[in-house]
mmCIF file of C-alpha atoms in Angstrom:
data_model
loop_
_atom_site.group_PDB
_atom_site.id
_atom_site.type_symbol
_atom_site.label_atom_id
_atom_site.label_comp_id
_atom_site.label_asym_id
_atom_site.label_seq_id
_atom_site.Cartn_x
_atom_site.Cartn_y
_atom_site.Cartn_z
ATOM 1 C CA UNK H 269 115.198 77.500 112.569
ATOM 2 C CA UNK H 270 116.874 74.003 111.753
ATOM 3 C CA UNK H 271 116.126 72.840 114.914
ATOM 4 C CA UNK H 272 112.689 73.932 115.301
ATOM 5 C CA UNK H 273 111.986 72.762 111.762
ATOM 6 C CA UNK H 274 113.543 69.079 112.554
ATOM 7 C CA UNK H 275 111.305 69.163 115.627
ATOM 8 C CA UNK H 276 108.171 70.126 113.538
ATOM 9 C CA UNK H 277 108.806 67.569 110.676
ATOM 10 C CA UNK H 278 108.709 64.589 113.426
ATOM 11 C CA UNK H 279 105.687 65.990 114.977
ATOM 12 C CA UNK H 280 104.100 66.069 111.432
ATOM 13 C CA UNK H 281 104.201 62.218 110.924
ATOM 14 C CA UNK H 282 101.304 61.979 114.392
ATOM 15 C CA UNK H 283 97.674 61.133 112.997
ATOM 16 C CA UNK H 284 95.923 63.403 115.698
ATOM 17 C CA UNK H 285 96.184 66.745 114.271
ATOM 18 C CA UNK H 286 94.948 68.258 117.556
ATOM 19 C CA UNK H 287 97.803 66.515 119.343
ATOM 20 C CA UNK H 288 100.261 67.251 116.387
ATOM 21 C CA UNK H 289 99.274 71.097 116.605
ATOM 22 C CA UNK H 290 99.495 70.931 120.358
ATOM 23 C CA UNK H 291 102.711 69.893 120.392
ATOM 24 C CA UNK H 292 104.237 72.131 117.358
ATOM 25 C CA UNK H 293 102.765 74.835 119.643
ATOM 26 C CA UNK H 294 105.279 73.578 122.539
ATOM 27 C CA UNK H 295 108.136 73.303 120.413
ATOM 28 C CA UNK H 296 107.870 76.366 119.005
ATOM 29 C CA UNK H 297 107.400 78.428 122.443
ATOM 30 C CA UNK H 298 110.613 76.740 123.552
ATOM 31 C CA UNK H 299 112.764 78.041 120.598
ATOM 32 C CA UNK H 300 111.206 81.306 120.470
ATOM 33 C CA UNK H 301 111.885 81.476 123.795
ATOM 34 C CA UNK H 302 115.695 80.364 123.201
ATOM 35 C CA UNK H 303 115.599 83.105 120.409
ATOM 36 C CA UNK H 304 114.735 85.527 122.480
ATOM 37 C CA UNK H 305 117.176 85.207 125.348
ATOM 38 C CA UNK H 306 119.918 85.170 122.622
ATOM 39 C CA UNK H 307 118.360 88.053 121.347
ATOM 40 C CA UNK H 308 118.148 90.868 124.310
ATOM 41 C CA UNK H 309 122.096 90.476 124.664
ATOM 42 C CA UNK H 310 123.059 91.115 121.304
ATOM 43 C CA UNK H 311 123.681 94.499 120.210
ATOM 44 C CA UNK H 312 122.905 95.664 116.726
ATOM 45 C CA UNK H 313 125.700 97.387 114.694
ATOM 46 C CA UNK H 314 123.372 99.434 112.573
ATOM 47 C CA UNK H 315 119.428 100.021 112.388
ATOM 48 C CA UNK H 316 119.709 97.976 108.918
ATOM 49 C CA UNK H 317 120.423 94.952 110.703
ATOM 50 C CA UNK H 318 117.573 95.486 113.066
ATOM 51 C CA UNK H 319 115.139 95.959 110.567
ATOM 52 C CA UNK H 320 116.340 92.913 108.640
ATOM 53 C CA UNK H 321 115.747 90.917 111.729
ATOM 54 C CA UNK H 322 112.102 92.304 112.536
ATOM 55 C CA UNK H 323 111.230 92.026 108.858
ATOM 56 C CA UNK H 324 112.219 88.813 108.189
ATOM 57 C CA UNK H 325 113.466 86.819 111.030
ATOM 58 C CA UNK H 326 111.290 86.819 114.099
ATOM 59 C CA UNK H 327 108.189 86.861 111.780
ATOM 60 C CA UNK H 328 109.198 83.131 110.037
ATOM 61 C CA UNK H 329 109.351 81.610 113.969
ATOM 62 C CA UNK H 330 105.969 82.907 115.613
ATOM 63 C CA UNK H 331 104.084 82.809 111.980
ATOM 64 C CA UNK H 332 104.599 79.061 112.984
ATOM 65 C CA UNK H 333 102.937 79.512 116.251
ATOM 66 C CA UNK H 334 100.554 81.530 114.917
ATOM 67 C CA UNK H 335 99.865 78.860 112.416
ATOM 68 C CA UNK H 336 100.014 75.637 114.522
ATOM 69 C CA UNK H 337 97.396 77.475 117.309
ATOM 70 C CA UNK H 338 95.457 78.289 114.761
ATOM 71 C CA UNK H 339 94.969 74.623 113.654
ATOM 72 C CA UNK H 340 94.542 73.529 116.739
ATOM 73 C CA UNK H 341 91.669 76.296 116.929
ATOM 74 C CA UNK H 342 90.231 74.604 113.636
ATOM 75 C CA UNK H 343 90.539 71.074 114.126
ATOM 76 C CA UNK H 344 89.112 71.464 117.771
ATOM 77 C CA UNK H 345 86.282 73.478 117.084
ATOM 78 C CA UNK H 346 85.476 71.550 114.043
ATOM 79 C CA UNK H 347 81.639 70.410 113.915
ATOM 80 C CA UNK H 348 80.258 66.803 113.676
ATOM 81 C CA UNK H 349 78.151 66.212 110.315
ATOM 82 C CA UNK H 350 78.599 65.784 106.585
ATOM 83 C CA UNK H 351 80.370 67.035 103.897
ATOM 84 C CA UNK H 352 77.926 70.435 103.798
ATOM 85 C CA UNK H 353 78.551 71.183 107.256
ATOM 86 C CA UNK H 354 82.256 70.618 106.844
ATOM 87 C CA UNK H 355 82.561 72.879 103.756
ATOM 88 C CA UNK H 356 80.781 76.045 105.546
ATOM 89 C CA UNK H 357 82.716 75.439 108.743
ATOM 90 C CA UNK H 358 85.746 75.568 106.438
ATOM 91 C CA UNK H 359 84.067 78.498 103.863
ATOM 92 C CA UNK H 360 83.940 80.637 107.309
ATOM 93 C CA UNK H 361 87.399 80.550 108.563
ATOM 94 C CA UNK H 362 88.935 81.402 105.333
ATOM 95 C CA UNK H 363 85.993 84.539 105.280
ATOM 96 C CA UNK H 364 88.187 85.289 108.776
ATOM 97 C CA UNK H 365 91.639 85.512 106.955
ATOM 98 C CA UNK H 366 89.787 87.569 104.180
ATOM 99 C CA UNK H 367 88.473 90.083 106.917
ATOM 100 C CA UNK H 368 91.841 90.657 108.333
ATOM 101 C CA UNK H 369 93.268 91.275 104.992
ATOM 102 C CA UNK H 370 90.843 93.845 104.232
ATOM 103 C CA UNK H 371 91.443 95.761 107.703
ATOM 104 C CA UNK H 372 95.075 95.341 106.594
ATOM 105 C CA UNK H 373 95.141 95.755 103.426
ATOM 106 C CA UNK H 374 97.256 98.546 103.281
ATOM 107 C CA UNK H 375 100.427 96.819 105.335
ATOM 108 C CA UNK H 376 99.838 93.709 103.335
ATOM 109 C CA UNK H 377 100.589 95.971 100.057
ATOM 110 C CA UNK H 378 103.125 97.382 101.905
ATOM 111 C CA UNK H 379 104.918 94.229 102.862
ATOM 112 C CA UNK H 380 104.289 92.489 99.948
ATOM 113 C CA UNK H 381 105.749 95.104 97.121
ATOM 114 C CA UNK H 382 108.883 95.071 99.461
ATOM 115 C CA UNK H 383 108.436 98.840 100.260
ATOM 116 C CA UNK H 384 110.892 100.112 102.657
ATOM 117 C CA UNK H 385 109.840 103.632 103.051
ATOM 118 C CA UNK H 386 108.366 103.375 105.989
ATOM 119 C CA UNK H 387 110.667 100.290 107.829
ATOM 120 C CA UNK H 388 111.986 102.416 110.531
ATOM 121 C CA UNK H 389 109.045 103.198 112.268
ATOM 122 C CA UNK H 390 107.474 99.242 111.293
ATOM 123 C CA UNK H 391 110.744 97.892 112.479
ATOM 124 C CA UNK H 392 112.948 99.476 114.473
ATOM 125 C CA UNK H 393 111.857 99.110 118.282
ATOM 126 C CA UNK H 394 110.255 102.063 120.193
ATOM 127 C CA UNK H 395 109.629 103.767 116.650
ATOM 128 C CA UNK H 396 105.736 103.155 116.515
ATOM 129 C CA UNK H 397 103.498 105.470 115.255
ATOM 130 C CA UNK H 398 99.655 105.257 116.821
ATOM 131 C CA UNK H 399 98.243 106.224 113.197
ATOM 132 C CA UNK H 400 99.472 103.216 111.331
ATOM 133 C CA UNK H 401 97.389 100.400 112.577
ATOM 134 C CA UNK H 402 98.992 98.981 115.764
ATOM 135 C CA UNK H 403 97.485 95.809 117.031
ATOM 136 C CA UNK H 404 96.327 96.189 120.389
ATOM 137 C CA UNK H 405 98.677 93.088 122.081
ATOM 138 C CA UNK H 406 102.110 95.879 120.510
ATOM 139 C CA UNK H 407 101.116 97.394 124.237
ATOM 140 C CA UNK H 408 101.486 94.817 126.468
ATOM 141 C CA UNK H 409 104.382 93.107 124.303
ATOM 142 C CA UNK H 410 108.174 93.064 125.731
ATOM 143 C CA UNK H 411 109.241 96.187 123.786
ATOM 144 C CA UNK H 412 112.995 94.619 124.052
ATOM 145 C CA UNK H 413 111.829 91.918 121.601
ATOM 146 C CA UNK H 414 108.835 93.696 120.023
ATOM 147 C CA UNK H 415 108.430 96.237 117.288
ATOM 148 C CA UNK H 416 105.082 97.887 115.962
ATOM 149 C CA UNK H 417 104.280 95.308 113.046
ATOM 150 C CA UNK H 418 106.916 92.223 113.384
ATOM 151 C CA UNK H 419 103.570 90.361 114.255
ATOM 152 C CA UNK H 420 101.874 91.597 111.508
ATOM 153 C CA UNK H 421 104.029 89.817 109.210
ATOM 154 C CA UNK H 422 103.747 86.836 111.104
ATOM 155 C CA UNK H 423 100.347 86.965 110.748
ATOM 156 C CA UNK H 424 100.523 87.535 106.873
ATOM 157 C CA UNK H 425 102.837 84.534 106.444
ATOM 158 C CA UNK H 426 100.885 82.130 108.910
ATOM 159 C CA UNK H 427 97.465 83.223 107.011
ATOM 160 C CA UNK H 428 98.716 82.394 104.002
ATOM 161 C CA UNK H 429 99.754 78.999 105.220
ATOM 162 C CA UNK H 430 96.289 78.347 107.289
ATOM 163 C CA UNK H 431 94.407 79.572 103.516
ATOM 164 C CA UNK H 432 96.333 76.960 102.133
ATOM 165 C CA UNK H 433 95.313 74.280 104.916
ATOM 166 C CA UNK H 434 91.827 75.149 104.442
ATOM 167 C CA UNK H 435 91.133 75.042 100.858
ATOM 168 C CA UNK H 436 92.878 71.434 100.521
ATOM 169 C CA UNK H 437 90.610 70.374 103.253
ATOM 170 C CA UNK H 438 87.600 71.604 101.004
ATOM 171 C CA UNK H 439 89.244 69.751 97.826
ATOM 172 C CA UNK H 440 89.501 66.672 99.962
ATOM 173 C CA UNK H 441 85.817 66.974 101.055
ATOM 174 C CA UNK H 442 84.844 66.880 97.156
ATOM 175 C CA UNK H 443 87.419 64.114 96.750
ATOM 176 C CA UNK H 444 89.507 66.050 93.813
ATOM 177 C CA UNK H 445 93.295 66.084 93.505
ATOM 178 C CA UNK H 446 95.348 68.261 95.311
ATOM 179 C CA UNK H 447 96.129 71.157 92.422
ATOM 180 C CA UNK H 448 99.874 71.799 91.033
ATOM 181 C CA UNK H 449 100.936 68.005 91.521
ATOM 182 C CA UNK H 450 103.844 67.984 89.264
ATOM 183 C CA UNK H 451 104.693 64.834 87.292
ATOM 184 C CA UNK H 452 108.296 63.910 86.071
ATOM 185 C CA UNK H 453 107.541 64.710 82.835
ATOM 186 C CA UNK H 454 106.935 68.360 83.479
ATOM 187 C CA UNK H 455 109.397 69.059 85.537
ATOM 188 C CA UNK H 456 111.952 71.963 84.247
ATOM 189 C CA UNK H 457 115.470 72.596 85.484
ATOM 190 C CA UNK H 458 116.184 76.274 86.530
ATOM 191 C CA UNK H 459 119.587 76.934 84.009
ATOM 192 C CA UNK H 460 119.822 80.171 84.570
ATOM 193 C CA UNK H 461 121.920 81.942 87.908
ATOM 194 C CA UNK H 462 119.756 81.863 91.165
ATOM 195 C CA UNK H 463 119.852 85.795 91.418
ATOM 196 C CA UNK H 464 118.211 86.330 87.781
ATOM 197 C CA UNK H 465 115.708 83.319 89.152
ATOM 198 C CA UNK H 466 115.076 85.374 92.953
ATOM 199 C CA UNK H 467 114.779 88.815 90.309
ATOM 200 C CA UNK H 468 111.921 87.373 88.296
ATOM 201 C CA UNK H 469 110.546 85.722 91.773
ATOM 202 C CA UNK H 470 110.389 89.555 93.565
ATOM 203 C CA UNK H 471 108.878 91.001 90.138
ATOM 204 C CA UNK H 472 105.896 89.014 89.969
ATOM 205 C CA UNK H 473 105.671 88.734 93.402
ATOM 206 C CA UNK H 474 105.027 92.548 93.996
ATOM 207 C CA UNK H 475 102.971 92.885 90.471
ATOM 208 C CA UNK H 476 100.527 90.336 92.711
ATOM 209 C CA UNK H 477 99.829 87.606 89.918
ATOM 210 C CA UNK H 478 99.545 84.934 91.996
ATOM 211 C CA UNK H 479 96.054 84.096 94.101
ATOM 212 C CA UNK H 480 95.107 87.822 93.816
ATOM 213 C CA UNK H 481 98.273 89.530 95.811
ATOM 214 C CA UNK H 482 97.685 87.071 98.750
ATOM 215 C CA UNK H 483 100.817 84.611 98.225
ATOM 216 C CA UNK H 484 103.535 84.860 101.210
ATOM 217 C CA UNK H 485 106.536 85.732 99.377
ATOM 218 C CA UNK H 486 108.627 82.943 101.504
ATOM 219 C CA UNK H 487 105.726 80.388 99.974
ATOM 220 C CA UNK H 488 106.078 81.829 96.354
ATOM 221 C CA UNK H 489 110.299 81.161 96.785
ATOM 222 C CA UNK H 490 109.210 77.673 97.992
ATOM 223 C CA UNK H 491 106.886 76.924 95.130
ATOM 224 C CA UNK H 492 109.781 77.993 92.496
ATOM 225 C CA UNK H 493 112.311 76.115 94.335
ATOM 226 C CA UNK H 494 110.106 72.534 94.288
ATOM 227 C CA UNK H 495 109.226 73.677 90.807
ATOM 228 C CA UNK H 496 112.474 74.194 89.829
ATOM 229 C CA UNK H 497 114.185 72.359 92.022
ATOM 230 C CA UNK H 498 117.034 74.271 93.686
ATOM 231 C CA UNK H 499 117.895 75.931 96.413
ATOM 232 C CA UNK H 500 117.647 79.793 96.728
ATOM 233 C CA UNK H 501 119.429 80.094 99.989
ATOM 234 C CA UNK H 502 118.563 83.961 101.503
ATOM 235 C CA UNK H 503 117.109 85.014 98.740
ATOM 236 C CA UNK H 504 115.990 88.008 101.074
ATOM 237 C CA UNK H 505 120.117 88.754 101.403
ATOM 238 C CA UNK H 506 120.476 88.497 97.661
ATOM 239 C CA UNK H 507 117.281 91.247 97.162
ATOM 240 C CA UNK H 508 119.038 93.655 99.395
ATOM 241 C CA UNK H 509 122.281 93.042 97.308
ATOM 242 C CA UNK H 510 119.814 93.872 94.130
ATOM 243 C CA UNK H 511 118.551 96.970 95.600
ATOM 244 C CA UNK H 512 122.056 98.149 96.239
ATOM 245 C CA UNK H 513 123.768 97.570 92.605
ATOM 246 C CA UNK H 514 124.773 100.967 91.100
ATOM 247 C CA UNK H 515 123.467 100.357 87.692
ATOM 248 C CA UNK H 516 120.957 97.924 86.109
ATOM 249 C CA UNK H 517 119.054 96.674 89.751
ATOM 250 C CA UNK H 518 116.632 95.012 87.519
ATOM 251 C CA UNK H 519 119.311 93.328 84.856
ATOM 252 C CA UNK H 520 117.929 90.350 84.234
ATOM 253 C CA UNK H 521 114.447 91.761 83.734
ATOM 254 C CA UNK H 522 115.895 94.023 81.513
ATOM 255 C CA UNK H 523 117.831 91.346 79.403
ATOM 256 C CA UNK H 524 114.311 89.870 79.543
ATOM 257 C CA UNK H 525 112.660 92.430 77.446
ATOM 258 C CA UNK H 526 115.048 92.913 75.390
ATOM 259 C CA UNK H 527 115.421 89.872 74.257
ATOM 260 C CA UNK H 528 111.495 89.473 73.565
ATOM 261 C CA UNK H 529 111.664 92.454 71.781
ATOM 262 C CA UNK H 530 114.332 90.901 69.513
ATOM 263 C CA UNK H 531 112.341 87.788 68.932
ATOM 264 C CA UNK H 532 109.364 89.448 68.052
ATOM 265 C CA UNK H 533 111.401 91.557 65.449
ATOM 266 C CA UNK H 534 113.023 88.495 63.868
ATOM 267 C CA UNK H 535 109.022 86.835 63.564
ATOM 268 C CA UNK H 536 107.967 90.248 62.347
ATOM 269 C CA UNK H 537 110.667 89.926 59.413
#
């Protein structure tokens, strides 16, 4: 992911954005490719592990081919004309990402509450089930390097990343600033310890306060990390870790109320 991510960043800097997608498209079916070669010799010690890869490994490399085609779709099909054009051309490609969330809209709640009931037949590999959705292309996939929905969260991430291409291209065609540009002086240090910080991230996150349930978890880290700035490493490690403490698996939320509760008591006095 390091490499591909170097090779992305360089791309980024070329002013043709149907050349810089083209290429991000290459680099990306070369590691993918590299991935997967690694991948069908490596044995699994435990169907745990093979979930954790499906869930949230593969998806973070092809939700970046997924994303860079789809720009290239965009930026190549984009019509000549003025600002009104522009803005429905835009308006009508984020009406696509809003039609696939509603046929999905069940998987995306799924995936974005972190619900694991169901992971073993999502992602473990010949575990599908033909009543839960299955895109058509599961069939023809290399079931060695394929599960039922692995794409699907691909597709969830790499829609949430094209939304966010799309509506800065409409703020840029009404010439406002880019939204959540954070100054100096309002930036706030993260004191507390990163697991309390990833606790609070995962809470809101599957309550679905931010842009109506249709925030990529991965983006929402990214956003408190920039916020914050710090580093939150696998935060997806340190949620498993959560999930398997013996007492307290929501401690810091916990700490949280109480401690409200306390300071409304004292102003209540």
């Amino acid at each position: 992911m390091e490499n591909l991510e170097a090779q992305l960043n360089e791309i980024e800097v070329e002013r043709d954005l149907i050349k810089a997608a083209e290429n991000s498209i290459k680099a990306t079916i070369v590691i993918l490719e590299k991935l997967k070669t690694h991948f069908v010799r490596h044995e699994f010690e435990n169907k745990i592990d093979e979930i954790n890869f499906f869930k949230f490994v593969k998806p973070q490399f092809v939700s970046k081919l997924i994303y860079h085609n789809e720009i290239y779709n965009i930026e190549s099909n984009k019509p000549f004309g003025g600002t009104k054009y522009l803005r429905k051309y835009y308006s009508a490609e984020l009406s696509k990402l809003k039609s696939y969330f509603n046929e999905n809209v069940e998987f995306y709640k799924y995936y974005r509450t972190g619900s694991v009931y169901l992971d073993k037949k999502y992602f473990v590999r010949g575990r599908y089930d033909i009543k839960l959705t299955l895109d058509s292309s599961y069939f023809q996939a290399d079931n060695r390097f394929t599960t039922s929905h692995d794409f699907k969260v691909a597709k969830i991430i790499a829609n949430d990343l094209i939304q966010t291409y799309l509506e800065r291209e409409i703020i840029k065609l009404d010439n406002k600033p880019v939204p959540y540009a954070i100054t100096e002086r309002q930036v706030q240090k993260w004191t507390g310890s990163k697991v309390a910080l990833i606790e609070l991230i995962y809470a809101l996150h599957a309550e679905g306060v931010f842009n109506n349930g249709m925030t990529d978890l991965k983006e929402t880290a990214k956003f408190f990390e920039e916020t914050f700035d710090i580093d939150l490493g696998q935060f997806h490690r340190t949620f498993f870790e959560m999930r398997a403490r013996k007492s307290e698996r929501t401690k810091f939320l916990n700490s949280l109320r109480e401690t409200l509760v306390r300071r409304m008591d004292e102003v209540d006095e």
